[in-house]
Coordinates of C-alpha atoms in Angstrom, one line a residue:
Chain A
X1169 CA 7.7 -9.4 2.2
X1170 CA 5.6 -9.0 -0.9
X1171 CA 6.0 -5.9 -3.1
X1172 CA 4.6 -4.6 -6.3
X1173 CA 6.5 -2.0 -8.3
X1174 CA 5.2 0.2 -11.2
X1175 CA 8.0 2.4 -12.3
X1176 CA 6.1 4.5 -14.9
X1177 CA 4.0 7.3 -13.2
X1178 CA 2.7 8.3 -16.6
X1179 CA 2.6 7.1 -20.1
X1180 CA 1.3 8.5 -23.4
X1181 CA 0.2 6.5 -26.4
X1182 CA -1.2 7.5 -29.8
X1183 CA -4.7 6.2 -30.5
X1184 CA -4.8 2.8 -32.2
X1185 CA -1.2 2.1 -31.1
X1186 CA -0.2 -0.6 -28.6
X1187 CA 1.3 0.3 -25.2
X1188 CA 3.0 -1.7 -22.5
X1189 CA 2.6 -0.8 -18.8
X1190 CA 5.3 -2.3 -16.6
X1191 CA 4.9 -4.2 -13.4
X1192 CA 7.5 -6.1 -11.3
X1193 CA 6.8 -8.0 -8.2
X1194 CA 8.7 -9.6 -5.4
X1195 CA 7.6 -12.6 -3.4
X1196 CA 9.2 -15.8 -2.2
X1197 CA 5.8 -17.6 -2.3
X1198 CA 5.5 -20.1 -5.1
X1199 CA 1.8 -19.6 -5.4
X1200 CA 0.4 -16.2 -6.2
X1201 CA -1.9 -14.4 -8.5
X1202 CA -1.3 -11.2 -10.5
X1203 CA -4.1 -8.8 -11.5
X1204 CA -4.5 -5.6 -13.4
X1205 CA -7.2 -3.1 -12.6
X1206 CA -8.2 0.1 -14.4
X1207 CA -9.4 3.2 -12.6
X1208 CA -11.0 5.8 -14.9
X1209 CA -11.5 9.4 -13.8
X1210 CA -14.9 8.4 -12.4
X1211 CA -13.1 6.5 -9.7
X1212 CA -14.3 2.9 -9.8
X1213 CA -11.8 0.1 -10.0
X1214 CA -12.4 -2.2 -12.9
X1215 CA -10.9 -5.7 -13.2
X1216 CA -9.0 -6.3 -16.5
X1217 CA -6.9 -9.4 -16.4
X1218 CA -5.5 -12.2 -14.2
X1219 CA -2.4 -14.4 -14.4
X1220 CA -1.7 -17.3 -12.0
X1221 CA 1.9 -18.1 -11.0
X1222 CA 1.5 -21.7 -12.4
X1223 CA -0.2 -20.7 -15.6
X1224 CA 1.9 -21.7 -18.6
X1225 CA 0.4 -19.3 -21.0
X1226 CA 0.1 -15.6 -20.9
X1227 CA -3.4 -14.4 -20.1
X1228 CA -5.4 -12.5 -22.7
X1229 CA -8.8 -10.7 -22.4
X1230 CA -9.8 -9.0 -25.6
X1231 CA -7.4 -6.1 -26.2
X1232 CA -5.5 -6.8 -23.0
X1233 CA -2.7 -9.3 -22.6
X1234 CA -0.3 -9.9 -19.8
X1235 CA 3.3 -10.5 -20.6
X1236 CA 4.3 -12.8 -17.7
X1237 CA 8.0 -13.5 -17.3
X1238 CA 8.2 -15.5 -14.1
X1239 CA 12.0 -15.6 -13.9
X1240 CA 12.2 -11.9 -14.1
X1241 CA 9.2 -11.4 -11.8
X1242 CA 7.5 -9.2 -14.2
X1243 CA 3.8 -9.0 -15.3
X1244 CA 3.5 -6.3 -17.9
X1245 CA 0.1 -5.3 -19.3
X1246 CA -0.1 -4.8 -23.0
X1247 CA -3.0 -2.9 -24.4
X1248 CA -3.4 -3.2 -28.2
X1249 CA -5.2 -0.8 -30.5
X1250 CA -5.5 1.9 -27.8
X1251 CA -8.7 3.9 -27.6
X1252 CA -9.5 7.2 -26.0
X1253 CA -11.5 5.5 -23.4
X1254 CA -8.4 3.7 -22.2
X1255 CA -7.1 6.9 -20.6
X1256 CA -7.1 6.0 -16.9
X1257 CA -4.9 4.9 -14.0
X1258 CA -3.8 1.3 -14.2
X1259 CA -2.9 -0.7 -11.1
X1260 CA -1.0 -3.9 -10.9
X1261 CA -1.8 -6.1 -7.9
X1262 CA -0.7 -9.4 -6.4
X1263 CA -2.4 -11.9 -4.2
X1264 CA -0.6 -14.5 -2.2
X1265 CA -1.7 -18.0 -1.2
X1266 CA -1.5 -17.4 2.5
X1267 CA -4.2 -17.8 5.1
X1268 CA -4.9 -14.5 6.8
X1269 CA -3.2 -12.5 4.1
X1270 CA -5.1 -13.3 1.1
X1271 CA -5.9 -9.7 0.0
X1272 CA -4.7 -7.8 -3.0
X1273 CA -1.5 -5.7 -2.7
X1274 CA -1.4 -2.9 -5.2
X1275 CA 1.3 -1.0 -6.9
X1276 CA 1.4 2.8 -7.1
X1277 CA -0.2 2.9 -10.6
X1278 CA 0.5 4.3 -14.0
X1279 CA -1.6 7.0 -15.6
X1280 CA -2.1 6.3 -19.2
X1281 CA -3.2 9.1 -21.6
X1282 CA -4.3 8.2 -25.1
X1283 CA -3.7 11.0 -27.6
X1284 CA -6.1 11.4 -30.5
Chain Z
X673 CA -21.6 -1.9 -12.9
X674 CA -19.7 -4.3 -10.5
X675 CA -22.7 -5.1 -8.4
X676 CA -21.0 -3.8 -5.3
X677 CA -22.9 -0.8 -3.7
X678 CA -21.3 1.7 -1.5
X679 CA -23.1 4.6 0.3
X680 CA -22.7 7.5 0.6
X681 CA -20.7 8.5 -2.5
X682 CA -19.4 11.6 -0.8
X683 CA -19.1 12.5 2.8
X684 CA -17.9 15.8 4.3
X685 CA -17.3 16.1 8.0
X686 CA -15.2 17.8 10.6
X687 CA -12.2 16.7 12.6
X688 CA -13.1 14.7 15.7
X689 CA -16.3 13.4 14.2
X690 CA -17.4 9.8 13.5
X691 CA -18.8 8.4 10.3
X692 CA -20.1 5.1 9.0
X693 CA -19.5 3.9 5.5
X694 CA -21.8 1.2 4.1
X695 CA -21.2 -1.6 1.6
X696 CA -23.4 -4.2 0.0
X697 CA -21.5 -6.9 -1.8
X698 CA -22.4 -8.6 -5.0
X699 CA -25.1 -11.2 -4.7
X700 CA -23.6 -14.4 -3.6
X701 CA -20.2 -13.0 -2.5
X702 CA -19.2 -13.9 1.0
X703 CA -16.1 -11.8 1.4
X704 CA -16.0 -8.0 1.9
X705 CA -12.8 -6.0 1.8
X706 CA -12.1 -2.4 2.7
X707 CA -9.4 -0.4 1.0
X708 CA -8.3 3.2 1.5
X709 CA -6.9 5.2 -1.4
X710 CA -5.0 8.4 -0.8
X711 CA -2.5 10.4 -2.8
X712 CA 0.4 9.7 -0.4
X713 CA -0.3 6.1 0.6
X714 CA -1.9 4.8 -2.6
X715 CA -4.3 1.8 -2.2
X716 CA -4.0 0.3 1.2
X717 CA -5.8 -2.8 2.4
X718 CA -7.7 -2.2 5.7
X719 CA -9.6 -5.3 6.6
X720 CA -11.4 -8.4 5.2
X721 CA -14.5 -10.1 6.4
X722 CA -15.7 -13.5 5.3
X723 CA -19.2 -14.7 6.1
X724 CA -19.4 -12.4 9.1
X725 CA -16.0 -13.2 10.6
X726 CA -12.8 -11.1 10.4
X727 CA -10.5 -12.9 8.0
X728 CA -7.5 -10.6 7.5
X729 CA -6.3 -7.3 8.8
X730 CA -4.1 -4.8 7.1
X731 CA -3.1 -1.2 7.9
X732 CA -6.3 -0.4 9.8
X733 CA -6.0 2.2 12.5
X734 CA -7.4 1.5 16.0
X735 CA -9.8 4.5 15.5
X736 CA -11.4 2.5 12.6
X737 CA -13.5 -0.6 12.9
X738 CA -15.6 -2.7 10.7
X739 CA -18.2 -5.5 10.8
X740 CA -20.1 -7.7 8.5
X741 CA -23.7 -8.4 9.2
X742 CA -25.8 -11.6 8.8
X743 CA -27.1 -10.3 5.5
X744 CA -23.4 -9.9 4.4
X745 CA -23.5 -6.1 4.1
X746 CA -20.6 -4.4 5.8
X747 CA -19.9 -1.1 7.6
X748 CA -16.7 0.7 8.2
X749 CA -16.7 3.0 11.2
X750 CA -14.2 5.8 11.3
X751 CA -14.0 7.8 14.6
X752 CA -12.0 10.7 16.0
X753 CA -11.4 11.8 12.4
X754 CA -8.3 13.6 11.4
X755 CA -7.5 15.6 8.3
X756 CA -5.2 12.8 7.2
X757 CA -8.2 10.4 7.0
X758 CA -9.5 12.2 4.0
X759 CA -9.4 9.6 1.2
X760 CA -11.4 7.5 -1.1
X761 CA -12.6 4.4 0.7
X762 CA -13.4 1.3 -1.4
X763 CA -15.3 -1.7 -0.6
X764 CA -14.8 -4.9 -2.7
X765 CA -16.3 -8.3 -2.6
X766 CA -15.4 -11.8 -3.8
X767 CA -17.0 -15.1 -3.9
X768 CA -15.1 -16.9 -1.1
X769 CA -12.4 -16.4 1.4
X770 CA -9.7 -15.5 -1.1
X771 CA -8.0 -18.0 -3.4
X772 CA -5.1 -16.6 -5.3
X773 CA -7.2 -16.5 -8.5
X774 CA -10.2 -14.8 -7.0
X775 CA -11.1 -11.5 -8.5
X776 CA -12.2 -8.6 -6.3
X777 CA -15.1 -6.6 -7.5
X778 CA -15.0 -3.0 -6.3
X779 CA -17.7 -0.5 -5.5
X780 CA -17.5 3.1 -6.7
X781 CA -16.1 4.2 -3.4
X782 CA -16.9 6.8 -0.8
X783 CA -15.0 10.0 -1.0
X784 CA -14.4 11.2 2.6
X785 CA -13.3 14.8 3.2
X786 CA -12.4 15.8 6.7
X787 CA -12.3 19.6 7.2

């Protein structure tokens, strides 16, 4: 069965510093997608970045990058030059290439606090 | 703004009651997903509809039901409500039936409080 694990309930980072949020996953499927979403205090879920299991290069989207280590089954999110507005919950999610089960499975999230 | 509209934003009701949550997907999106977010269960997938048909089912209780209408909006019906049903209910949409690289765009959620 598929599983997403985020072991850091909370993280603190100084403004303008970089921070890494950990995510490990477990699946026996060769084809899958990995996503990161941000949930600010206002509640909405905002898509940040996507990595496919067959992608050779790590995904990047502005200040966000995904450190994808397939053999270790990890998909860590790196946020560079943290800003106060980055304070939020961050969720790692996985999607499998299976008919009838092609929804997103989410981890438990990491609460990031950016300190001025 | 994701383009996904959920109404109402807040709902307060009593145990035993029935409520309907509504979702309008982004223009052009054919799939609608419903998720429940609670403190103890986290984000749980409930159900997916694609172009009016049920596509995938998750941890949805028998007291809950959903449908997607011809105009692609969706409703989630929750009946015989219990205190434990209090949660944030998200609707999300995507372009097609769910390829691995397909992003889900989420609405702002409906906060349900059962008293």
